[in-house]
Structures are given as structure tokens and as C-alpha cells.
XYZ file of C-alpha atoms in Angstrom:
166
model
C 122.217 94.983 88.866
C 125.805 93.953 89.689
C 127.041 91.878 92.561
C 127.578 93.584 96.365
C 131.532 92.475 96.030
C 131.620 94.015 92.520
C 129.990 96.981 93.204
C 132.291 97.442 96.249
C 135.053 97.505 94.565
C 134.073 100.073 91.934
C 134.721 103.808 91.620
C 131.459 104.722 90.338
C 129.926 107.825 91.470
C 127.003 109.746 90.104
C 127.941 113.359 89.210
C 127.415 115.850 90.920
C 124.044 117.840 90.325
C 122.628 120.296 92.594
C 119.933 121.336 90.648
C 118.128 117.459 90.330
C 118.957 117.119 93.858
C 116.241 120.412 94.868
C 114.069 119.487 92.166
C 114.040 116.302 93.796
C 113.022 117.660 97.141
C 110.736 119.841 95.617
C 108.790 117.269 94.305
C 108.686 115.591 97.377
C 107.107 117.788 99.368
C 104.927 118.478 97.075
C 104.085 114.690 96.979
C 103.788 115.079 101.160
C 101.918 118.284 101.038
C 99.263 116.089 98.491
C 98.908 113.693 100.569
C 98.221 115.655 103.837
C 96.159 117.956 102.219
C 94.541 114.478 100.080
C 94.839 116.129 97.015
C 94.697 113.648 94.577
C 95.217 115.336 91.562
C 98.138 117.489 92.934
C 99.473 113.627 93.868
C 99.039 112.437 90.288
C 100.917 115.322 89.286
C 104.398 114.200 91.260
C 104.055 110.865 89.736
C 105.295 109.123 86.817
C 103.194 106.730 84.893
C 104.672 103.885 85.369
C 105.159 104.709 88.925
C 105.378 101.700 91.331
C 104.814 102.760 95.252
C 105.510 99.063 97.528
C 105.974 97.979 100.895
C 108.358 94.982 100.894
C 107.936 94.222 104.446
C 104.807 91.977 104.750
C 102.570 91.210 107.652
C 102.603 87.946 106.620
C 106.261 87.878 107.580
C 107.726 86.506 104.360
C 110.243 88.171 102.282
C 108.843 86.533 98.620
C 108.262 89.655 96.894
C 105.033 88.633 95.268
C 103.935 88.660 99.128
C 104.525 92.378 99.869
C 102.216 94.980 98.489
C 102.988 96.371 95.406
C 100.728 99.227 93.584
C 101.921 99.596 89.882
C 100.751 102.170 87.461
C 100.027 105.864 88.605
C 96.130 105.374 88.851
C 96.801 102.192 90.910
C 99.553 104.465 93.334
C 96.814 107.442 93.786
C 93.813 105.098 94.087
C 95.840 103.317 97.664
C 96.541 106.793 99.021
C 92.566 107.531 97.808
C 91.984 104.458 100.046
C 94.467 105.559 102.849
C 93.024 108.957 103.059
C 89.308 107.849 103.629
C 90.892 106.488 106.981
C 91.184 110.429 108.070
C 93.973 109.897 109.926
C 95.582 113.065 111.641
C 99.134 113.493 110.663
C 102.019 115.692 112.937
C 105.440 116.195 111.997
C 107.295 113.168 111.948
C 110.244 112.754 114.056
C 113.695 112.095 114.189
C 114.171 112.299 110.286
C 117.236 112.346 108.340
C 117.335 112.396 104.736
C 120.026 111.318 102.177
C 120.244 112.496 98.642
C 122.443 111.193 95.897
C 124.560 113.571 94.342
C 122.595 113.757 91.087
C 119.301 113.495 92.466
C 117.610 110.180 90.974
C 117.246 108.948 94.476
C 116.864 110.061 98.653
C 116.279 108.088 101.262
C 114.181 109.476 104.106
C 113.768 107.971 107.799
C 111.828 108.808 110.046
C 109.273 108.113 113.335
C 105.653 108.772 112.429
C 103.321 110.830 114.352
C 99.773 110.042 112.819
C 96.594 109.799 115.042
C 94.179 107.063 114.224
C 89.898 107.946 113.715
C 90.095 105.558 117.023
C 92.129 107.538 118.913
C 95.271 104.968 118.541
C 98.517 106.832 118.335
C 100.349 104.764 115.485
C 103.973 105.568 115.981
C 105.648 103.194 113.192
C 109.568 103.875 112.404
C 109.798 104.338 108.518
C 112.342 104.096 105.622
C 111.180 105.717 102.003
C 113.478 105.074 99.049
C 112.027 107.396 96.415
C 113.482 107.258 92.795
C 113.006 110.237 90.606
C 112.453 109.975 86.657
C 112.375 113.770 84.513
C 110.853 115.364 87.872
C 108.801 112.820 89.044
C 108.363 109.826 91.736
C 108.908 106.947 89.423
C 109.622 104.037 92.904
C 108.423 104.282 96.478
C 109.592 101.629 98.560
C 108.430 102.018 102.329
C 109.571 99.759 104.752
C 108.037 99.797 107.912
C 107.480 97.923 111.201
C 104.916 95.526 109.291
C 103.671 94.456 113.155
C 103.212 97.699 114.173
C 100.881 98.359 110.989
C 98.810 95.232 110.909
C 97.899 95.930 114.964
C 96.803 100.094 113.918
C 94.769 98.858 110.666
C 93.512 95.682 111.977
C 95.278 93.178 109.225
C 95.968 89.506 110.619
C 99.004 88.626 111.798
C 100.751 84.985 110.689
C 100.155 83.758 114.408
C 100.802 80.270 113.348
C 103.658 81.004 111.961
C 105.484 82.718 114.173
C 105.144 80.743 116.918
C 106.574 77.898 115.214
């Protein structure tokens, strides 16, 4: 990984490749479709092994890596959205989304507002970013950075009170 000024100043652009760029958006939906319709095998299927799916913005409000939640290992990435689907959450079409694709297709970058409906009734409208790096056809990174605040008061995780009123 090079410096920001370095890699600034350099010419370096991936090449061109339409074809990875709608496998990669193939595979992502069927990643979304999985998880909507909580197919879990269909989910293992879009995955890599080695697969690492994270959320580097913690409720705890720190920015130390080792703080944010991190599942590594295919099993360990279906086994969360196992988890997450047991919540039965309803999901709509998210909104305002805009996507961005390299040119050769190892990585997009998807934001969006979420439109998911809580078991409780709770409307949790979180603004999201996915980075999503793609390895021979697969989801080989997830990194999902949402409003951590906004997640922690829907799923009823503490909130560093003490800290952030200091």
C-alpha cells in the first residue's frame, strides 16, 4: 500500500474490462438476492474462502481496528448474516444509491439509504457505504460503514456514554 502523495501522483489505471465489471454486478446481486431471500447456501456460493465481511465504524466510537467487527473466513461471513436473518427484518428498496465500479471490476462501491423494517416495528433508516472486492467471481472483502449510532439504537448495543460526553 503506497503513500496518498505517491499514489497521487501516479498514472496508474486498471484496464479496462467490461466483462469483470458485469460479472461483478452479477455476483452482487446475487449476494443481495441471498440475503433477502436468506439463502445461505446461495450466499456461500458468492463468497470466497477467505472472505472477510467488516464494519470499521464501531459503536464504541474508536477507530482501533481490532475494535470494529470483523468476520473472517466464509463460514464465519454466512454464519453473521445466519444471525442477522433470524432478526426477520423486512427489507424495501434502498434509496438514493449510486454505485461506482472500477474499470476492471475487482472493486464497486455502493451507497445508499436503507429501508429495512424492524420485528418491533422501528423503521431503521441507516445511510450506508459497501466496498466489495471481487477475487475469480467472488466477494473476497466487504467493508460496510455505517452510522454506527444509528445501529446500536435499532439493535439495542450500548453506546460509549461515558465517553462521549467527555
Amino acid at each position: 500500500m503506497q503513500n496518498l502523495a505517491g499514489w497521487l501522483r501516479s498514472d496508474d489505471a486498471p484496464l479496462d474490462d467490461p466483462m469483470a465489471r458485469a460479472a461483478a454486478k452479477l455476483v452482487l446481486r446475487r449476494f443481495y438476492r441471498a440475503i433477502v431471500q436468506r439463502d445461505m447456501a446461495a450466499l456461500s456460493d458468492t463468497l470466497t474462502e477467505d472472505a472477510i465481511y467488516e464494519f470499521p465504524l464501531s459503536e464504541t466510537g474508536s477507530s482501533d481496528p481490532a475494535d470494529c467487527r470483523r468476520y473472517i473466513g466464509r463460514d464465519a461471513v454466512v454464519a453473521f448474516w445466519q444471525a442477522t436473518s433470524a432478526i426477520d427484518m423486512l427489507f424495501a428498496a434502498p434509496e438514493d444509491v449510486t454505485c461506482s465500479i472500477l474499470a476492471d471490476g475487482s472493486r464497486l462501491f455502493l451507497e445508499q439509504r436503507g429501508n429495512i423494517t424492524l420485528p418491533s416495528g422501528f423503521a431503521y433508516r441507516n445511510r450506508y457505504i459497501f466496498r466489495y472486492d471481487f477475487r475469480d467471481g467472488q466477494i473476497a472483502l466487504v467493508r460496510e460503514y455505517l452510522n454506527p449510532v444509528i445501529s446500536a439504537i435499532a439493535f439495542g448495543r450500548p453506546l460509549p456514554v461515558e465517553q462521549l460526553t467527555r
